[in-house]
Tab-separated table of C-alpha atoms in Angstrom:
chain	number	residue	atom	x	y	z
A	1	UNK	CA	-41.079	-23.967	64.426
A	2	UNK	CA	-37.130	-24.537	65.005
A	3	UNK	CA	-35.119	-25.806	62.246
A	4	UNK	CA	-34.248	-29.239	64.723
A	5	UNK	CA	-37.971	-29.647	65.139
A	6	UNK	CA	-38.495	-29.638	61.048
A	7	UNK	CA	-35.499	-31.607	60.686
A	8	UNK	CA	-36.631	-34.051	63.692
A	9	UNK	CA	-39.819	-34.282	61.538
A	10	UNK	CA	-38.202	-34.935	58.104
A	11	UNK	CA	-35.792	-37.739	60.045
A	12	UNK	CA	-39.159	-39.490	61.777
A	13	UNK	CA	-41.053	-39.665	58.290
A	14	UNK	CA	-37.505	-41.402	56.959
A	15	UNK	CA	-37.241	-43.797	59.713
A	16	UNK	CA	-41.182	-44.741	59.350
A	17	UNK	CA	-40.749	-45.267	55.409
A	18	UNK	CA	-37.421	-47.531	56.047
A	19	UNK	CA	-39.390	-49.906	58.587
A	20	UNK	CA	-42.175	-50.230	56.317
A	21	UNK	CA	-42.082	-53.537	54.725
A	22	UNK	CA	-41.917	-53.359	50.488
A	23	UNK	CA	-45.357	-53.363	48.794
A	24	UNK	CA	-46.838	-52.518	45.632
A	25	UNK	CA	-47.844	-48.431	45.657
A	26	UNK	CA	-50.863	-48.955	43.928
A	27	UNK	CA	-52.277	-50.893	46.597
A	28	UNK	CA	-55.005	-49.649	48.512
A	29	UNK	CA	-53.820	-48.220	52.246
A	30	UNK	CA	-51.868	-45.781	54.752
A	31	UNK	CA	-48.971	-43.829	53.488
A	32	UNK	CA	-46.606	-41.362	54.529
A	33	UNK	CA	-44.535	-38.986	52.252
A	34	UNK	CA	-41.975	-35.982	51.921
A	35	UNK	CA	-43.449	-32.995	49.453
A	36	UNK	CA	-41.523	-29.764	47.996
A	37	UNK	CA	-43.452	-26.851	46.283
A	38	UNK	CA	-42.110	-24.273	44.300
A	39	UNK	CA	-44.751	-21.383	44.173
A	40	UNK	CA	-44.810	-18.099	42.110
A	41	UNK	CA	-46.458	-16.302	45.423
A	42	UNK	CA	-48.935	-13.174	44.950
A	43	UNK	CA	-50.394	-10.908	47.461
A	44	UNK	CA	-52.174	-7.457	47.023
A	45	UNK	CA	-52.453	-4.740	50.023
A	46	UNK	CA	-54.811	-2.213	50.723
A	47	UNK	CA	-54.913	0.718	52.888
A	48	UNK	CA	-57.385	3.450	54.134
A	49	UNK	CA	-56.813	6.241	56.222
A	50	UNK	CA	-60.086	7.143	57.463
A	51	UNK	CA	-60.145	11.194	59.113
A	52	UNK	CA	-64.192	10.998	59.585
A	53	UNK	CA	-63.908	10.492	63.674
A	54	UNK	CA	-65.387	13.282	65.551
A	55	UNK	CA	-61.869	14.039	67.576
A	56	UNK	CA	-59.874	14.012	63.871
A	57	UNK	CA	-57.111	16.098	64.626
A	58	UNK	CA	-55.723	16.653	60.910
A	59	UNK	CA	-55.646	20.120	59.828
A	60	UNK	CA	-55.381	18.997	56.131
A	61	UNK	CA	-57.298	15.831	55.817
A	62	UNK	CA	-59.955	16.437	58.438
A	63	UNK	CA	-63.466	13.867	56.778
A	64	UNK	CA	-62.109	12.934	54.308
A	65	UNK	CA	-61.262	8.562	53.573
A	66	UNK	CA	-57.546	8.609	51.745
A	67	UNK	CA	-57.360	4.923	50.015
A	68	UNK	CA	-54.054	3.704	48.191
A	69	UNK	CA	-52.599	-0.239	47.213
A	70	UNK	CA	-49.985	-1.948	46.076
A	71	UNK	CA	-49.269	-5.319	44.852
A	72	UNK	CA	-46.496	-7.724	43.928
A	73	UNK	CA	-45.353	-11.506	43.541
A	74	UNK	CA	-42.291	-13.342	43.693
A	75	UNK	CA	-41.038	-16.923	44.539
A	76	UNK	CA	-41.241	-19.008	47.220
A	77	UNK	CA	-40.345	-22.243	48.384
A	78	UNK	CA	-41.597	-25.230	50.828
A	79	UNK	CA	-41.392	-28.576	52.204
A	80	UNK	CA	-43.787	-30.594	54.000
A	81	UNK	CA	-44.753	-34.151	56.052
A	82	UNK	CA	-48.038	-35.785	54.682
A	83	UNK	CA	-49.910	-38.435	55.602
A	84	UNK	CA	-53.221	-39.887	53.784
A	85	UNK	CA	-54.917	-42.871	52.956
A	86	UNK	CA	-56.101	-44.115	49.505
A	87	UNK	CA	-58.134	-46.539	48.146
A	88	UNK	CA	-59.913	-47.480	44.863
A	89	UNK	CA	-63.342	-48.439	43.173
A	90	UNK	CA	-63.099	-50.111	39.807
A	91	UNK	CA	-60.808	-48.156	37.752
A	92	UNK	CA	-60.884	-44.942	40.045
A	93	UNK	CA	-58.602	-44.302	42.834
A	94	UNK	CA	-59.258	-41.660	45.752
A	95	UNK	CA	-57.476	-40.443	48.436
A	96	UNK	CA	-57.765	-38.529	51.472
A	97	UNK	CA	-54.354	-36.738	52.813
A	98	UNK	CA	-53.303	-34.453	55.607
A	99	UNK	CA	-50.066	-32.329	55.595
A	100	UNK	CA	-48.197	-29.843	57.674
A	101	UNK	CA	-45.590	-27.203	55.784
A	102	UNK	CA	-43.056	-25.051	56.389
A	103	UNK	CA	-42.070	-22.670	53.716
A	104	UNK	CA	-39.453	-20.172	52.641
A	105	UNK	CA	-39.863	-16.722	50.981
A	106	UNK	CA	-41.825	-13.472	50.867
A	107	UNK	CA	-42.929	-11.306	48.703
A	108	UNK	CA	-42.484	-7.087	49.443
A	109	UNK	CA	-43.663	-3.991	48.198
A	110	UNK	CA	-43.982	-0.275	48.212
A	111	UNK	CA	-47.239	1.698	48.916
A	112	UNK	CA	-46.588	5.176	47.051
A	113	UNK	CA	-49.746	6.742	49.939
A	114	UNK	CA	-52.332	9.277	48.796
A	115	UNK	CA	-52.421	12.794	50.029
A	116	UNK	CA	-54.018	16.324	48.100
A	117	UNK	CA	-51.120	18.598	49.095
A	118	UNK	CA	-47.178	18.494	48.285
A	119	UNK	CA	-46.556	18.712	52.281
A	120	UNK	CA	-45.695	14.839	52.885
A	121	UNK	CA	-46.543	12.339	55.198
A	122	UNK	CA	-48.869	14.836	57.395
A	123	UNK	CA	-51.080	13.858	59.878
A	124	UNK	CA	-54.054	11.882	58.573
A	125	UNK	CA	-52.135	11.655	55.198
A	126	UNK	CA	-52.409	7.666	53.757
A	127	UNK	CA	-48.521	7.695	53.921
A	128	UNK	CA	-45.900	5.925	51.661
A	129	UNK	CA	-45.066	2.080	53.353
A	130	UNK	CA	-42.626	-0.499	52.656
A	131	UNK	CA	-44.236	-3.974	53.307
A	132	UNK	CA	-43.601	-7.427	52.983
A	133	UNK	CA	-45.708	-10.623	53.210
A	134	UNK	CA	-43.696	-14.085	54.459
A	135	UNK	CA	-45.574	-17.447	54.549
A	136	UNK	CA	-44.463	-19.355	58.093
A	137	UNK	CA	-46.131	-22.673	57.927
A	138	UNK	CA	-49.603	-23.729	57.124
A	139	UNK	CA	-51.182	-27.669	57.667
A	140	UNK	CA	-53.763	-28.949	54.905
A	141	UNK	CA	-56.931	-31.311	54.283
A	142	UNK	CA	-56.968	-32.565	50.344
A	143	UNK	CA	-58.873	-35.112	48.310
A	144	UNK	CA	-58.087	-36.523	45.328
A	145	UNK	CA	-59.521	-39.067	42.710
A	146	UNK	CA	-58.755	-40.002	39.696
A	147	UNK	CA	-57.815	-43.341	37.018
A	148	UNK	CA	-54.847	-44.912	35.186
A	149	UNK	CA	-53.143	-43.164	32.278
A	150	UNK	CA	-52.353	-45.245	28.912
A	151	UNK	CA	-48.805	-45.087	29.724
A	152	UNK	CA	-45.914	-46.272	32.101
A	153	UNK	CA	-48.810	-47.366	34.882
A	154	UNK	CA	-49.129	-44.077	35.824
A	155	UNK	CA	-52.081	-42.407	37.235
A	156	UNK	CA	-53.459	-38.959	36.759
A	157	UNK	CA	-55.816	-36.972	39.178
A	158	UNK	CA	-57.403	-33.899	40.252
A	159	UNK	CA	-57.666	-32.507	43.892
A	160	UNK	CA	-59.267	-30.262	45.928
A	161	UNK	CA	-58.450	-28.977	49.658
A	162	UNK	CA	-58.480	-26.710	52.095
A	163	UNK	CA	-55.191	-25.403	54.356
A	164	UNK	CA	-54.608	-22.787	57.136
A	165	UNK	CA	-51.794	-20.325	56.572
A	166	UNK	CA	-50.258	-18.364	59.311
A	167	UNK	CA	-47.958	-15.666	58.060
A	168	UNK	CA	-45.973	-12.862	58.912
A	169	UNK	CA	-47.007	-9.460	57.706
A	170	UNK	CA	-44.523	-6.125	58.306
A	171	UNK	CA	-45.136	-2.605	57.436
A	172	UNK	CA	-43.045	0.736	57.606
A	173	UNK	CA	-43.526	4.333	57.629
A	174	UNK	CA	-42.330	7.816	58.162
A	175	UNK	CA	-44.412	10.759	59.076
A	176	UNK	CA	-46.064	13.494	61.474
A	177	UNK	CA	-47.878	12.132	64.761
A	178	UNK	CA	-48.436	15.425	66.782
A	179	UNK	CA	-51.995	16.106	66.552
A	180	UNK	CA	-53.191	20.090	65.075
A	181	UNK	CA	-49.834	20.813	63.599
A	182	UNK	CA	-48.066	20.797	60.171
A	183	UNK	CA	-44.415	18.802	60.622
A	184	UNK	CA	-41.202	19.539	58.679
A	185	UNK	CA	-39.227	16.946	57.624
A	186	UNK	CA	-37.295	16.898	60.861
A	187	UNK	CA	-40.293	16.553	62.896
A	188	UNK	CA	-40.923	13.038	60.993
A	189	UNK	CA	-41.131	9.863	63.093
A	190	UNK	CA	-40.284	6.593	62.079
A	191	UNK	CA	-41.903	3.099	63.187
A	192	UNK	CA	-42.542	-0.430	62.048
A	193	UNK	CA	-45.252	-2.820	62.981
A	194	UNK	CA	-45.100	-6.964	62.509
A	195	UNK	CA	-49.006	-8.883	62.448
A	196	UNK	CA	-49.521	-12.794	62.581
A	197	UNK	CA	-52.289	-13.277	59.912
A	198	UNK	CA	-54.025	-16.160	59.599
A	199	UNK	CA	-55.151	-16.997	55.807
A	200	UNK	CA	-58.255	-19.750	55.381
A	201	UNK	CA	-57.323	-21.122	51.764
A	202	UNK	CA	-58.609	-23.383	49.197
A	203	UNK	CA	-56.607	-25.219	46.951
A	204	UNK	CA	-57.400	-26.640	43.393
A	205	UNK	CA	-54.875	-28.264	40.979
A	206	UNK	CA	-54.155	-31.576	38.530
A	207	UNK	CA	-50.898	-34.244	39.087
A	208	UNK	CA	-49.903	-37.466	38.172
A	209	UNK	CA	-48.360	-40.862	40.105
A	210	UNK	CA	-45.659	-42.913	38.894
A	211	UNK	CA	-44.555	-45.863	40.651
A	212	UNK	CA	-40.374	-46.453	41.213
A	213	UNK	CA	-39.624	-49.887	42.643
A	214	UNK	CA	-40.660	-49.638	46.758
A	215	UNK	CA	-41.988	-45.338	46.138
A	216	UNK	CA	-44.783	-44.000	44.539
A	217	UNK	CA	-43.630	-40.516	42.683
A	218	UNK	CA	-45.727	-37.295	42.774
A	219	UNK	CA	-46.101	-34.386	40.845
A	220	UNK	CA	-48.778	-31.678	40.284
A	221	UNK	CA	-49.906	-28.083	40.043
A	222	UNK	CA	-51.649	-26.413	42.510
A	223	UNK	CA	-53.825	-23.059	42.490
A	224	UNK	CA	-54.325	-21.655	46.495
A	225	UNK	CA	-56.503	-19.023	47.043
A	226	UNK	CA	-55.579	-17.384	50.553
A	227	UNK	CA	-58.428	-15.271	50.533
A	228	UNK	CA	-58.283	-12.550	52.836
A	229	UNK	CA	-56.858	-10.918	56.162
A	230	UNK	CA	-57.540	-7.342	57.454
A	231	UNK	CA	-56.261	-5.116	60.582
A	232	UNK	CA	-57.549	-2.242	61.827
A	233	UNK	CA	-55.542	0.082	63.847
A	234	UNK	CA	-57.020	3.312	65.960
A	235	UNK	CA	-54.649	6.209	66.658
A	236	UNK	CA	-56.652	7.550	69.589
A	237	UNK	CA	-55.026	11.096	70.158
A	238	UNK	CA	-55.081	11.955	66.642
A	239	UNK	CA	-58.799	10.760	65.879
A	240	UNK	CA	-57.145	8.275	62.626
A	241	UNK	CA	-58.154	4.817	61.997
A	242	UNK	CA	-56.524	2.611	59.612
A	243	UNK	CA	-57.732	-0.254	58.085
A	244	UNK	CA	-55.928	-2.731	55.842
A	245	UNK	CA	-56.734	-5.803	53.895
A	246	UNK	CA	-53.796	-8.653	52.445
A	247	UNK	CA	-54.936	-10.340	49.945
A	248	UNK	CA	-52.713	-13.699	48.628
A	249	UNK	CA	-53.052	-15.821	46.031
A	250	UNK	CA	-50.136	-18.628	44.752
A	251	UNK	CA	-49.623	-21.286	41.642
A	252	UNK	CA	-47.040	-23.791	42.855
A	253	UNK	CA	-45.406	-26.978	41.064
A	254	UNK	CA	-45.007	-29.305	43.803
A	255	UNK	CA	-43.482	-33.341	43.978
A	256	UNK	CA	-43.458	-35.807	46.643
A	257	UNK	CA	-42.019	-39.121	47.287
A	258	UNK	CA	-44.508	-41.278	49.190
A	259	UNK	CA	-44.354	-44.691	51.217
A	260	UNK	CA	-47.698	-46.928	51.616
A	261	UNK	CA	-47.639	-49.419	54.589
């Protein structure tokens, strides 16, 4: 997504709230907001170098499974569209909302690799990476309910969704590809490889509305589970497969200005 195509969609949800005649935010109905989400992001990567194909062609490493993992967090940022519906029953309010995001940020790391002799990065050795994890955009389904709180008309709730996150995952290495030999260090190659994963999350958290003249103000805190993406990658002349697993995990503090029509 282009930054004129975020902006363009920022600008329409302005123009929308503008036209929309003044009403009262607790009010049952439509509504269209703006949302930004600060996020301390986690994520937790796995690799195993797996020399148990009939054709291995390690000298050193030849059935054996070499595992090693790393993981990090860090911060990361985003801003979103939504657009929901909400209603009440008695003293509860629910709501239904939809939301698309963009977001800003990665997190990176270093996988120290696993080998049994001091001759680096060999063939079928699980080698030392640098990696990183970014977040590109993700779109949303959440629910919330909840009642009024004894102060200020505001209202406190608890929600529960579920959101599909498409990110960018990037990995680099150094070591020996030519099958049956030992490398020196001059013999090394370098390469780096970039995968779109695709996260199915759930999201849990807690916020609270507070009504400003013509805008209903948002706040909360929000637990996503990413769950899990793997890749598996088959070096055919050397007999190696490598398999790796991403797993995510964030707890943001987000707010949002909304407009009912």
């Amino acid at each position: 997504m282009t930054p004129n195509r975020i902006r363009a969609a920022y600008l329409g949800v302005a123009l929308l709230a503008l036209a929309m005649p003044s009403r009262t935010l607790a009010e049952d109905g439509i509504y269209v907001g703006v949302a930004v989400v600060g996020a301390q992001y986690g994520a937790t990567y796995d690799k195993t170098v797996d020399n148990t194909l009939a054709n291995n062609a390690s000298m050193l490493f030849a059935g054996q499974r070499l595992n090693s993992n790393d993981s990090t967090n860090g911060i990361t940022y985003e801003a979103g569209v939504v657009f929901g519906l909400r209603g009440s029953r008695g003293a509860l309010f629910y709501g239904i909302e939809v939301d698309w995001t963009t977001h800003q940020g990665d997190v990176s790391g270093h996988l120290d690799g696993v080998g049994t002799t001091p001759l680096r990065n060999q063939v079928g050795e699980n080698w030392p990476e640098d990696w990183e994890l970014a977040k590109d955009q993700s779109y949303g389904l959440t629910a919330r309910i909840g009642t009024g709180m004894p102060f200020a008309g505001a209202t406190g709730y608890v929600l529960a969704g579920v959101r599909r996150v498409a990110a960018d995952f990037t990995r680099s290495y150094t070591g020996c590809l030519r099958p049956g030999e030992i490398c020196g260090p001059t013999q090394f190659q370098t390469a780096s490889e970039s995968f779109d994963e695709d996260f199915n999350a759930f999201v849990l958290g807690v916020g609270m509305e507070q009504p400003l003249a013509s805008v209903l103000l948002r706040s909360e805190i929000r637990y996503v589970d990413h769950g899990s993406a793997s890749q598996l990658v088959l070096f055919d002349d050397l007999g190696v497969s490598v398999s790796t697993s991403l797993e995510a995990s964030e707890v943001g503090l987000g707010v949002s200005v909304l407009w009912t029509f």
